[in-house]
Amino acid sequence: MDENGDDLGMKLLFLENRVAMARLLFPKEAQVAMHIAKVDDTKEFPLTTNCGSFPGHRIAFSNLNEAPFIIEDAHHKRITALLKTVEFGRRFFPRCSKALDKIVDDKDLSIWRILEMILTIRSGN
């Protein structure tokens, strides 16, 4: 598969976000899937950085398209571990995966819609 760094960077960002969402909505299930996939053995892709002028504060990257994303071996390992996490989640926790798919696939997500979906998921409906 011939993917450039930007495509892999977007894939990594998508997987990081999906797994993070799973950790928030389904913490126990996500922990099991992450343990099986050995995600803890890889380094998390930094979505924020420390802001030097404001100690203790973190700022998000504003534009990932400003410079090309350079894929390193650690990124490949992280992508593989996150892909395994999603795969194990789909296999062992299909209800949770379907709920995540529904959130991820929704093209018109507002914060209120996300909160409504989370409350529905948590109530078991």
GROMACS .gro file of N, CA, C and O in nm:
model
  500
    1MET      N    1   0.085  -0.117   0.000
    1MET     CA    2   0.000   0.000   0.000
    1MET      C    3   0.089   0.123   0.000
    1MET      O    4   0.174   0.140   0.086
    2ASP      N    5   0.070   0.210  -0.096
    2ASP     CA    6   0.155   0.327  -0.109
    2ASP      C    7   0.080   0.450  -0.060
    2ASP      O    8   0.009   0.515  -0.134
    3GLU      N    9   0.095   0.479   0.068
    3GLU     CA   10   0.029   0.596   0.125
    3GLU      C   11   0.137   0.697   0.161
    3GLU      O   12   0.241   0.662   0.214
    4ASN      N   13   0.111   0.824   0.130
    4ASN     CA   14   0.209   0.925   0.168
    4ASN      C   15   0.191   0.961   0.314
    4ASN      O   16   0.096   0.920   0.380
    5GLY      N   17   0.283   1.041   0.365
    5GLY     CA   18   0.283   1.075   0.507
    5GLY      C   19   0.158   1.148   0.551
    5GLY      O   20   0.109   1.128   0.662
    6ASP      N   21   0.104   1.235   0.464
    6ASP     CA   22  -0.016   1.310   0.501
    6ASP      C   23  -0.136   1.217   0.519
    6ASP      O   24  -0.215   1.233   0.611
    7ASP      N   25  -0.151   1.117   0.429
    7ASP     CA   26  -0.260   1.021   0.442
    7ASP      C   27  -0.247   0.939   0.570
    7ASP      O   28  -0.344   0.917   0.642
    8LEU      N   29  -0.126   0.896   0.598
    8LEU     CA   30  -0.103   0.818   0.721
    8LEU      C   31  -0.120   0.906   0.844
    8LEU      O   32  -0.168   0.859   0.948
    9GLY      N   33  -0.083   1.032   0.832
    9GLY     CA   34  -0.103   1.124   0.943
    9GLY      C   35  -0.251   1.143   0.974
    9GLY      O   36  -0.292   1.144   1.091
   10MET      N   37  -0.332   1.154   0.870
   10MET     CA   38  -0.477   1.167   0.890
   10MET      C   39  -0.536   1.037   0.946
   10MET      O   40  -0.624   1.040   1.031
   11LYS      N   41  -0.484   0.924   0.899
   11LYS     CA   42  -0.530   0.794   0.950
   11LYS      C   43  -0.496   0.781   1.098
   11LYS      O   44  -0.579   0.737   1.178
   12LEU      N   45  -0.374   0.821   1.134
   12LEU     CA   46  -0.332   0.817   1.273
   12LEU      C   47  -0.419   0.908   1.359
   12LEU      O   48  -0.465   0.869   1.466
   13LEU      N   49  -0.446   1.027   1.311
   13LEU     CA   50  -0.530   1.121   1.384
   13LEU      C   51  -0.671   1.065   1.402
   13LEU      O   52  -0.729   1.072   1.511
   14PHE      N   53  -0.728   1.006   1.296
   14PHE     CA   54  -0.860   0.946   1.303
   14PHE      C   55  -0.864   0.833   1.407
   14PHE      O   56  -0.954   0.826   1.490
   15LEU      N   57  -0.763   0.745   1.402
   15LEU     CA   58  -0.759   0.632   1.495
   15LEU      C   59  -0.741   0.679   1.639
   15LEU      O   60  -0.804   0.626   1.731
   16GLU      N   61  -0.653   0.778   1.660
   16GLU     CA   62  -0.633   0.833   1.794
   16GLU      C   63  -0.766   0.887   1.848
   16GLU      O   64  -0.802   0.862   1.963
   17ASN      N   65  -0.839   0.960   1.764
   17ASN     CA   66  -0.965   1.018   1.807
   17ASN      C   67  -1.070   0.911   1.834
   17ASN      O   68  -1.146   0.920   1.930
   18ARG      N   69  -1.076   0.809   1.749
   18ARG     CA   70  -1.174   0.702   1.768
   18ARG      C   71  -1.147   0.627   1.898
   18ARG      O   72  -1.239   0.600   1.976
   19VAL      N   73  -1.021   0.593   1.923
   19VAL     CA   74  -0.987   0.521   2.045
   19VAL      C   75  -1.011   0.610   2.168
   19VAL      O   76  -1.061   0.564   2.270
   20ALA      N   77  -0.979   0.738   2.156
   20ALA     CA   78  -1.005   0.830   2.267
   20ALA      C   79  -1.155   0.840   2.297
   20ALA      O   80  -1.196   0.841   2.414
   21MET      N   81  -1.236   0.843   2.191
   21MET     CA   82  -1.381   0.847   2.210
   21MET      C   83  -1.429   0.717   2.276
   21MET      O   84  -1.514   0.720   2.366
   22ALA      N   85  -1.373   0.605   2.235
   22ALA     CA   86  -1.410   0.477   2.295
   22ALA      C   87  -1.372   0.476   2.443
   22ALA      O   88  -1.448   0.425   2.527
   23ARG      N   89  -1.257   0.532   2.475
   23ARG     CA   90  -1.214   0.537   2.616
   23ARG      C   91  -1.309   0.621   2.701
   23ARG      O   92  -1.329   0.591   2.818
   24LEU      N   93  -1.366   0.726   2.643
   24LEU     CA   94  -1.460   0.810   2.716
   24LEU      C   95  -1.596   0.744   2.732
   24LEU      O   96  -1.656   0.749   2.839
   25LEU      N   97  -1.645   0.683   2.624
   25LEU     CA   98  -1.780   0.627   2.626
   25LEU      C   99  -1.787   0.487   2.684
   25LEU      O  100  -1.885   0.450   2.748
   26PHE      N  101  -1.684   0.408   2.658
   26PHE     CA  102  -1.682   0.267   2.700
   26PHE      C  103  -1.546   0.236   2.763
   26PHE      O  104  -1.465   0.163   2.705
   27PRO      N  105  -1.517   0.292   2.880
   27PRO     CA  106  -1.382   0.281   2.937
   27PRO      C  107  -1.333   0.138   2.961
   27PRO      O  108  -1.218   0.107   2.930
   28LYS      N  109  -1.418   0.054   3.013
   28LYS     CA  110  -1.374  -0.084   3.044
   28LYS      C  111  -1.349  -0.163   2.916
   28LYS      O  112  -1.250  -0.235   2.905
   29GLU      N  113  -1.442  -0.151   2.821
   29GLU     CA  114  -1.427  -0.223   2.695
   29GLU      C  115  -1.304  -0.174   2.618
   29GLU      O  116  -1.226  -0.253   2.564
   30ALA      N  117  -1.284  -0.042   2.618
   30ALA     CA  118  -1.168   0.015   2.549
   30ALA      C  119  -1.038  -0.031   2.614
   30ALA      O  120  -0.941  -0.063   2.545
   31GLN      N  121  -1.038  -0.035   2.746
   31GLN     CA  122  -0.918  -0.079   2.818
   31GLN      C  123  -0.881  -0.223   2.781
   31GLN      O  124  -0.764  -0.254   2.759
   32VAL      N  125  -0.981  -0.310   2.771
   32VAL     CA  126  -0.956  -0.449   2.734
   32VAL      C  127  -0.900  -0.457   2.592
   32VAL      O  128  -0.799  -0.524   2.568
   33ALA      N  129  -0.965  -0.388   2.497
   33ALA     CA  130  -0.920  -0.392   2.358
   33ALA      C  131  -0.779  -0.334   2.345
   33ALA      O  132  -0.694  -0.388   2.272
   34MET      N  133  -0.751  -0.226   2.417
   34MET     CA  134  -0.618  -0.163   2.411
   34MET      C  135  -0.513  -0.255   2.472
   34MET      O  136  -0.400  -0.261   2.423
   35HIS      N  137  -0.548  -0.325   2.578
   35HIS     CA  138  -0.454  -0.417   2.642
   35HIS      C  139  -0.418  -0.532   2.547
   35HIS      O  140  -0.301  -0.567   2.533
   36ILE      N  141  -0.520  -0.588   2.483
   36ILE     CA  142  -0.496  -0.699   2.389
   36ILE      C  143  -0.409  -0.652   2.273
   36ILE      O  144  -0.319  -0.723   2.229
   37ALA      N  145  -0.435  -0.530   2.224
   37ALA     CA  146  -0.360  -0.476   2.110
   37ALA      C  147  -0.224  -0.419   2.150
   37ALA      O  148  -0.146  -0.379   2.064
   38LYS      N  149  -0.197  -0.415   2.279
   38LYS     CA  150  -0.069  -0.364   2.332
   38LYS      C  151  -0.043  -0.219   2.292
   38LYS      O  152   0.068  -0.182   2.255
   39VAL      N  153  -0.146  -0.137   2.301
   39VAL     CA  154  -0.133   0.005   2.268
   39VAL      C  155  -0.039   0.075   2.366
   39VAL      O  156   0.032   0.168   2.328
   40ASP      N  157  -0.035   0.029   2.490
   40ASP     CA  158   0.051   0.093   2.591
   40ASP      C  159   0.199   0.082   2.556
   40ASP      O  160   0.280   0.157   2.610
   41ASP      N  161   0.233  -0.010   2.467
   41ASP     CA  162   0.373  -0.025   2.425
   41ASP      C  163   0.413   0.077   2.319
   41ASP      O  164   0.528   0.081   2.276
   42THR      N  165   0.318   0.160   2.274
   42THR     CA  166   0.346   0.260   2.171
   42THR      C  167   0.329   0.399   2.228
   42THR      O  168   0.261   0.420   2.328
   43LYS      N  169   0.388   0.496   2.161
   43LYS     CA  170   0.382   0.634   2.205
   43LYS      C  171   0.262   0.703   2.141
   43LYS      O  172   0.243   0.697   2.020
   44GLU      N  173   0.182   0.771   2.224
   44GLU     CA  174   0.063   0.840   2.175
   44GLU      C  175   0.102   0.958   2.086
   44GLU      O  176   0.198   1.030   2.113
   45PHE      N  177   0.027   0.975   1.979
   45PHE     CA  178   0.046   1.087   1.887
   45PHE      C  179   0.002   1.215   1.958
   45PHE      O  180  -0.112   1.223   2.004
   46PRO      N  181   0.090   1.315   1.971
   46PRO     CA  182   0.053   1.436   2.046
   46PRO      C  183  -0.046   1.522   1.969
   46PRO      O  184  -0.020   1.566   1.858
   47LEU      N  185  -0.164   1.543   2.028
   47LEU     CA  186  -0.265   1.629   1.966
   47LEU      C  187  -0.258   1.771   2.021
   47LEU      O  188  -0.317   1.861   1.966
   48THR      N  189  -0.183   1.787   2.130
   48THR     CA  190  -0.165   1.919   2.189
   48THR      C  191  -0.019   1.937   2.222
   48THR      O  192   0.058   1.842   2.223
   49THR      N  193   0.018   2.059   2.251
   49THR     CA  194   0.156   2.087   2.290
   49THR      C  195   0.155   2.184   2.407
   49THR      O  196   0.059   2.259   2.424
   50ASN      N  197   0.259   2.184   2.485
   50ASN     CA  198   0.268   2.280   2.594
   50ASN      C  199   0.296   2.418   2.538
   50ASN      O  200   0.373   2.433   2.445
   51CYS      N  201   0.235   2.516   2.595
   51CYS     CA  202   0.254   2.654   2.552
   51CYS      C  203   0.356   2.717   2.645
   51CYS      O  204   0.330   2.733   2.764
   52GLY      N  205   0.471   2.751   2.593
   52GLY     CA  206   0.581   2.801   2.674
   52GLY      C  207   0.550   2.927   2.752
   52GLY      O  208   0.594   2.945   2.864
   53SER      N  209   0.471   3.019   2.695
   53SER     CA  210   0.444   3.145   2.762
   53SER      C  211   0.338   3.132   2.872
   53SER      O  212   0.324   3.220   2.955
   54PHE      N  213   0.264   3.022   2.872
   54PHE     CA  214   0.162   2.999   2.974
   54PHE      C  215   0.188   2.863   3.037
   54PHE      O  216   0.132   2.763   2.994
   55PRO      N  217   0.275   2.855   3.138
   55PRO     CA  218   0.307   2.726   3.200
   55PRO      C  219   0.182   2.652   3.245
   55PRO      O  220   0.091   2.711   3.303
   56GLY      N  221   0.179   2.524   3.214
   56GLY     CA  222   0.067   2.440   3.254
   56GLY      C  223  -0.048   2.443   3.157
   56GLY      O  224  -0.139   2.363   3.168
   57HIS      N  225  -0.047   2.533   3.061
   57HIS     CA  226  -0.154   2.539   2.963
   57HIS      C  227  -0.112   2.462   2.839
   57HIS      O  228   0.004   2.453   2.807
   58ARG      N  229  -0.211   2.408   2.771
   58ARG     CA  230  -0.185   2.333   2.649
   58ARG      C  231  -0.266   2.396   2.537
   58ARG      O  232  -0.376   2.443   2.559
   59ILE      N  233  -0.209   2.397   2.418
   59ILE     CA  234  -0.282   2.448   2.303
   59ILE      C  235  -0.287   2.340   2.197
   59ILE      O  236  -0.198   2.256   2.186
   60ALA      N  237  -0.393   2.339   2.119
   60ALA     CA  238  -0.408   2.240   2.012
   60ALA      C  239  -0.339   2.290   1.887
   60ALA      O  240  -0.328   2.410   1.864
   61PHE      N  241  -0.290   2.195   1.806
   61PHE     CA  242  -0.235   2.233   1.677
   61PHE      C  243  -0.347   2.292   1.594
   61PHE      O  244  -0.456   2.237   1.585
   62SER      N  245  -0.320   2.405   1.527
   62SER     CA  246  -0.426   2.472   1.455
   62SER      C  247  -0.445   2.419   1.313
   62SER      O  248  -0.555   2.415   1.263
   63ASN      N  249  -0.336   2.377   1.247
   63ASN     CA  250  -0.349   2.334   1.108
   63ASN      C  251  -0.246   2.226   1.079
   63ASN      O  252  -0.127   2.254   1.072
   64LEU      N  253  -0.294   2.105   1.059
   64LEU     CA  254  -0.203   1.995   1.030
   64LEU      C  255  -0.155   1.998   0.886
   64LEU      O  256  -0.066   1.923   0.849
   65ASN      N  257  -0.213   2.085   0.803
   65ASN     CA  258  -0.174   2.093   0.662
   65ASN      C  259  -0.065   2.194   0.635
   65ASN      O  260  -0.023   2.213   0.521
   66GLU      N  261  -0.017   2.265   0.738
   66GLU     CA  262   0.086   2.366   0.717
   66GLU      C  263   0.218   2.306   0.672
   66GLU      O  264   0.290   2.365   0.594
   67ALA      N  265   0.252   2.190   0.721
   67ALA     CA  266   0.376   2.123   0.683
   67ALA      C  267   0.346   1.976   0.663
   67ALA      O  268   0.257   1.922   0.726
   68PRO      N  269   0.422   1.911   0.574
   68PRO     CA  270   0.395   1.768   0.553
   68PRO      C  271   0.425   1.688   0.680
   68PRO      O  272   0.516   1.719   0.755
   69PHE      N  273   0.346   1.587   0.701
   69PHE     CA  274   0.362   1.499   0.817
   69PHE      C  275   0.463   1.392   0.781
   69PHE      O  276   0.447   1.322   0.682
   70ILE      N  277   0.568   1.379   0.860
   70ILE     CA  278   0.672   1.280   0.833
   70ILE      C  279   0.645   1.158   0.919
   70ILE      O  280   0.643   1.165   1.042
   71ILE      N  281   0.623   1.044   0.852
   71ILE     CA  282   0.593   0.920   0.923
   71ILE      C  283   0.723   0.855   0.969
   71ILE      O  284   0.814   0.833   0.890
   72GLU      N  285   0.728   0.826   1.097
   72GLU     CA  286   0.843   0.757   1.154
   72GLU      C  287   0.800   0.616   1.193
   72GLU      O  288   0.681   0.584   1.194
   73ASP      N  289   0.897   0.534   1.227
   73ASP     CA  290   0.868   0.396   1.266
   73ASP      C  291   0.771   0.390   1.385
   73ASP      O  292   0.682   0.305   1.388
   74ALA      N  293   0.786   0.482   1.478
   74ALA     CA  294   0.697   0.484   1.595
   74ALA      C  295   0.552   0.510   1.554
   74ALA      O  296   0.459   0.456   1.613
   75HIS      N  297   0.533   0.592   1.449
   75HIS     CA  298   0.398   0.619   1.400
   75HIS      C  299   0.337   0.493   1.339
   75HIS      O  300   0.218   0.464   1.360
   76HIS      N  301   0.418   0.418   1.263
   76HIS     CA  302   0.369   0.293   1.204
   76HIS      C  303   0.326   0.195   1.313
   76HIS      O  304   0.222   0.129   1.302
   77LYS      N  305   0.407   0.186   1.418
   77LYS     CA  306   0.374   0.096   1.529
   77LYS      C  307   0.246   0.141   1.598
   77LYS      O  308   0.161   0.059   1.634
   78ARG      N  309   0.230   0.271   1.614
   78ARG     CA  310   0.109   0.324   1.680
   78ARG      C  311  -0.014   0.297   1.593
   78ARG      O  312  -0.118   0.255   1.645
   79ILE      N  313  -0.003   0.321   1.462
   79ILE     CA  314  -0.115   0.296   1.371
   79ILE      C  315  -0.155   0.148   1.378
   79ILE      O  316  -0.273   0.115   1.388
   80THR      N  317  -0.056   0.060   1.375
   80THR     CA  318  -0.084  -0.084   1.380
   80THR      C  319  -0.155  -0.120   1.511
   80THR      O  320  -0.254  -0.193   1.510
   81ALA      N  321  -0.106  -0.067   1.623
   81ALA     CA  322  -0.168  -0.097   1.753
   81ALA      C  323  -0.310  -0.041   1.760
   81ALA      O  324  -0.400  -0.107   1.812
   82LEU      N  325  -0.331   0.080   1.707
   82LEU     CA  326  -0.466   0.138   1.711
   82LEU      C  327  -0.561   0.062   1.619
   82LEU      O  328  -0.678   0.042   1.653
   83LEU      N  329  -0.512   0.020   1.502
   83LEU     CA  330  -0.595  -0.060   1.412
   83LEU      C  331  -0.636  -0.192   1.479
   83LEU      O  332  -0.751  -0.235   1.467
   84LYS      N  333  -0.541  -0.254   1.550
   84LYS     CA  334  -0.573  -0.377   1.622
   84LYS      C  335  -0.675  -0.350   1.733
   84LYS      O  336  -0.765  -0.431   1.756
   85THR      N  337  -0.662  -0.236   1.800
   85THR     CA  338  -0.758  -0.199   1.904
   85THR      C  339  -0.899  -0.189   1.846
   85THR      O  340  -0.994  -0.244   1.902
   86VAL      N  341  -0.912  -0.120   1.733
   86VAL     CA  342  -1.043  -0.106   1.668
   86VAL      C  343  -1.094  -0.243   1.624
   86VAL      O  344  -1.211  -0.276   1.643
   87GLU      N  345  -1.005  -0.325   1.568
   87GLU     CA  346  -1.044  -0.459   1.523
   87GLU      C  347  -1.092  -0.545   1.640
   87GLU      O  348  -1.197  -0.610   1.632
   88PHE      N  349  -1.018  -0.544   1.750
   88PHE     CA  350  -1.059  -0.621   1.868
   88PHE      C  351  -1.189  -0.566   1.926
   88PHE      O  352  -1.274  -0.642   1.971
   89GLY      N  353  -1.203  -0.434   1.924
   89GLY     CA  354  -1.327  -0.374   1.971
   89GLY      C  355  -1.446  -0.419   1.889
   89GLY      O  356  -1.552  -0.450   1.942
   90ARG      N  357  -1.428  -0.425   1.757
   90ARG     CA  358  -1.537  -0.471   1.669
   90ARG      C  359  -1.570  -0.618   1.694
   90ARG      O  360  -1.686  -0.656   1.694
   91ARG      N  361  -1.467  -0.698   1.718
   91ARG     CA  362  -1.488  -0.841   1.737
   91ARG      C  363  -1.551  -0.873   1.872
   91ARG      O  364  -1.645  -0.951   1.881
   92PHE      N  365  -1.499  -0.813   1.979
   92PHE     CA  366  -1.543  -0.850   2.113
   92PHE      C  367  -1.652  -0.760   2.171
   92PHE      O  368  -1.722  -0.800   2.264
   93PHE      N  369  -1.666  -0.637   2.118
   93PHE     CA  370  -1.764  -0.542   2.169
   93PHE      C  371  -1.840  -0.478   2.052
   93PHE      O  372  -1.831  -0.358   2.029
   94PRO      N  373  -1.917  -0.559   1.978
   94PRO     CA  374  -1.984  -0.506   1.858
   94PRO      C  375  -2.085  -0.395   1.888
   94PRO      O  376  -2.099  -0.302   1.809
   95ARG      N  377  -2.153  -0.401   2.002
   95ARG     CA  378  -2.249  -0.296   2.036
   95ARG      C  379  -2.178  -0.162   2.053
   95ARG      O  380  -2.224  -0.059   2.003
   96CYS      N  381  -2.065  -0.164   2.121
   96CYS     CA  382  -1.988  -0.041   2.141
   96CYS      C  383  -1.936   0.012   2.008
   96CYS      O  384  -1.941   0.132   1.981
   97SER      N  385  -1.887  -0.077   1.924
   97SER     CA  386  -1.833  -0.036   1.793
   97SER      C  387  -1.942   0.024   1.705
   97SER      O  388  -1.917   0.122   1.634
   98LYS      N  389  -2.060  -0.034   1.709
   98LYS     CA  390  -2.171   0.021   1.630
   98LYS      C  391  -2.207   0.161   1.677
   98LYS      O  392  -2.236   0.249   1.597
   99ALA      N  393  -2.205   0.182   1.808
   99ALA     CA  394  -2.234   0.315   1.862
   99ALA      C  395  -2.127   0.415   1.818
   99ALA      O  396  -2.159   0.528   1.778
  100LEU      N  397  -2.001   0.375   1.823
  100LEU     CA  398  -1.892   0.463   1.778
  100LEU      C  399  -1.904   0.491   1.628
  100LEU      O  400  -1.883   0.605   1.584
  101ASP      N  401  -1.937   0.387   1.550
  101ASP     CA  402  -1.955   0.406   1.405
  101ASP      C  403  -2.064   0.509   1.378
  101ASP      O  404  -2.050   0.593   1.289
  102LYS      N  405  -2.170   0.501   1.455
  102LYS     CA  406  -2.283   0.592   1.435
  102LYS      C  407  -2.238   0.737   1.460
  102LYS      O  408  -2.275   0.827   1.385
  103ILE      N  409  -2.159   0.758   1.563
  103ILE     CA  410  -2.109   0.892   1.593
  103ILE      C  411  -2.011   0.939   1.486
  103ILE      O  412  -2.021   1.050   1.435
  104VAL      N  413  -1.917   0.852   1.450
  104VAL     CA  414  -1.813   0.888   1.352
  104VAL      C  415  -1.873   0.912   1.214
  104VAL      O  416  -1.829   1.002   1.142
  105ASP      N  417  -1.974   0.833   1.176
  105ASP     CA  418  -2.032   0.845   1.042
  105ASP      C  419  -2.133   0.957   1.028
  105ASP      O  420  -2.173   0.990   0.916
  106ASP      N  421  -2.177   1.015   1.139
  106ASP     CA  422  -2.275   1.124   1.133
  106ASP      C  423  -2.208   1.247   1.072
  106ASP      O  424  -2.111   1.299   1.125
  107LYS      N  425  -2.261   1.292   0.958
  107LYS     CA  426  -2.200   1.404   0.885
  107LYS      C  427  -2.236   1.539   0.945
  107LYS      O  428  -2.172   1.638   0.919
  108ASP      N  429  -2.343   1.546   1.024
  108ASP     CA  430  -2.390   1.673   1.078
  108ASP      C  431  -2.385   1.669   1.230
  108ASP      O  432  -2.488   1.668   1.297
  109LEU      N  433  -2.264   1.662   1.283
  109LEU     CA  434  -2.251   1.652   1.429
  109LEU      C  435  -2.237   1.790   1.491
  109LEU      O  436  -2.142   1.862   1.464
  110SER      N  437  -2.329   1.824   1.575
  110SER     CA  438  -2.315   1.942   1.658
  110SER      C  439  -2.286   1.891   1.798
  110SER      O  440  -2.304   1.773   1.828
  111ILE      N  441  -2.243   1.979   1.884
  111ILE     CA  442  -2.212   1.937   2.020
  111ILE      C  443  -2.336   1.883   2.089
  111ILE      O  444  -2.330   1.788   2.166
  112TRP      N  445  -2.453   1.939   2.058
  112TRP     CA  446  -2.577   1.892   2.120
  112TRP      C  447  -2.613   1.754   2.070
  112TRP      O  448  -2.661   1.671   2.146
  113ARG      N  449  -2.590   1.729   1.941
  113ARG     CA  450  -2.618   1.597   1.884
  113ARG      C  451  -2.524   1.492   1.946
  113ARG      O  452  -2.567   1.382   1.978
  114ILE      N  453  -2.398   1.527   1.964
  114ILE     CA  454  -2.302   1.435   2.025
  114ILE      C  455  -2.346   1.403   2.168
  114ILE      O  456  -2.346   1.286   2.209
  115LEU      N  457  -2.383   1.505   2.244
  115LEU     CA  458  -2.428   1.482   2.382
  115LEU      C  459  -2.553   1.395   2.386
  115LEU      O  460  -2.564   1.306   2.471
  116GLU      N  461  -2.645   1.418   2.294
  116GLU     CA  462  -2.766   1.336   2.287
  116GLU      C  463  -2.729   1.190   2.258
  116GLU      O  464  -2.783   1.097   2.320
  117MET      N  465  -2.636   1.169   2.165
  117MET     CA  466  -2.595   1.032   2.131
  117MET      C  467  -2.525   0.967   2.249
  117MET      O  468  -2.548   0.848   2.277
  118ILE      N  469  -2.443   1.040   2.320
  118ILE     CA  470  -2.373   0.985   2.436
  118ILE      C  471  -2.473   0.944   2.544
  118ILE      O  472  -2.464   0.836   2.601
  119LEU      N  473  -2.570   1.031   2.570
  119LEU     CA  474  -2.671   0.997   2.671
  119LEU      C  475  -2.752   0.876   2.630
  119LEU      O  476  -2.785   0.791   2.714
  120THR      N  477  -2.784   0.863   2.502
  120THR     CA  478  -2.857   0.746   2.452
  120THR      C  479  -2.774   0.621   2.469
  120THR      O  480  -2.824   0.517   2.514
  121ILE      N  481  -2.646   0.629   2.436
  121ILE     CA  482  -2.556   0.514   2.449
  121ILE      C  483  -2.546   0.472   2.596
  121ILE      O  484  -2.556   0.355   2.630
  122ARG      N  485  -2.526   0.570   2.683
  122ARG     CA  486  -2.509   0.540   2.826
  122ARG      C  487  -2.635   0.482   2.889
  122ARG      O  488  -2.628   0.405   2.983
  123SER      N  489  -2.751   0.522   2.835
  123SER     CA  490  -2.877   0.470   2.892
  123SER      C  491  -2.910   0.332   2.840
  123SER      O  492  -3.000   0.266   2.889
  124GLY      N  493  -2.836   0.287   2.735
  124GLY     CA  494  -2.854   0.152   2.685
  124GLY      C  495  -2.963   0.138   2.581
  124GLY      O  496  -3.004   0.028   2.548
  125ASN      N  497  -3.012   0.247   2.526
  125ASN     CA  498  -3.118   0.240   2.424
  125ASN      C  499  -3.061   0.229   2.285
  125ASN      O  500  -2.967   0.275   2.246
   0.00000   0.00000   0.00000
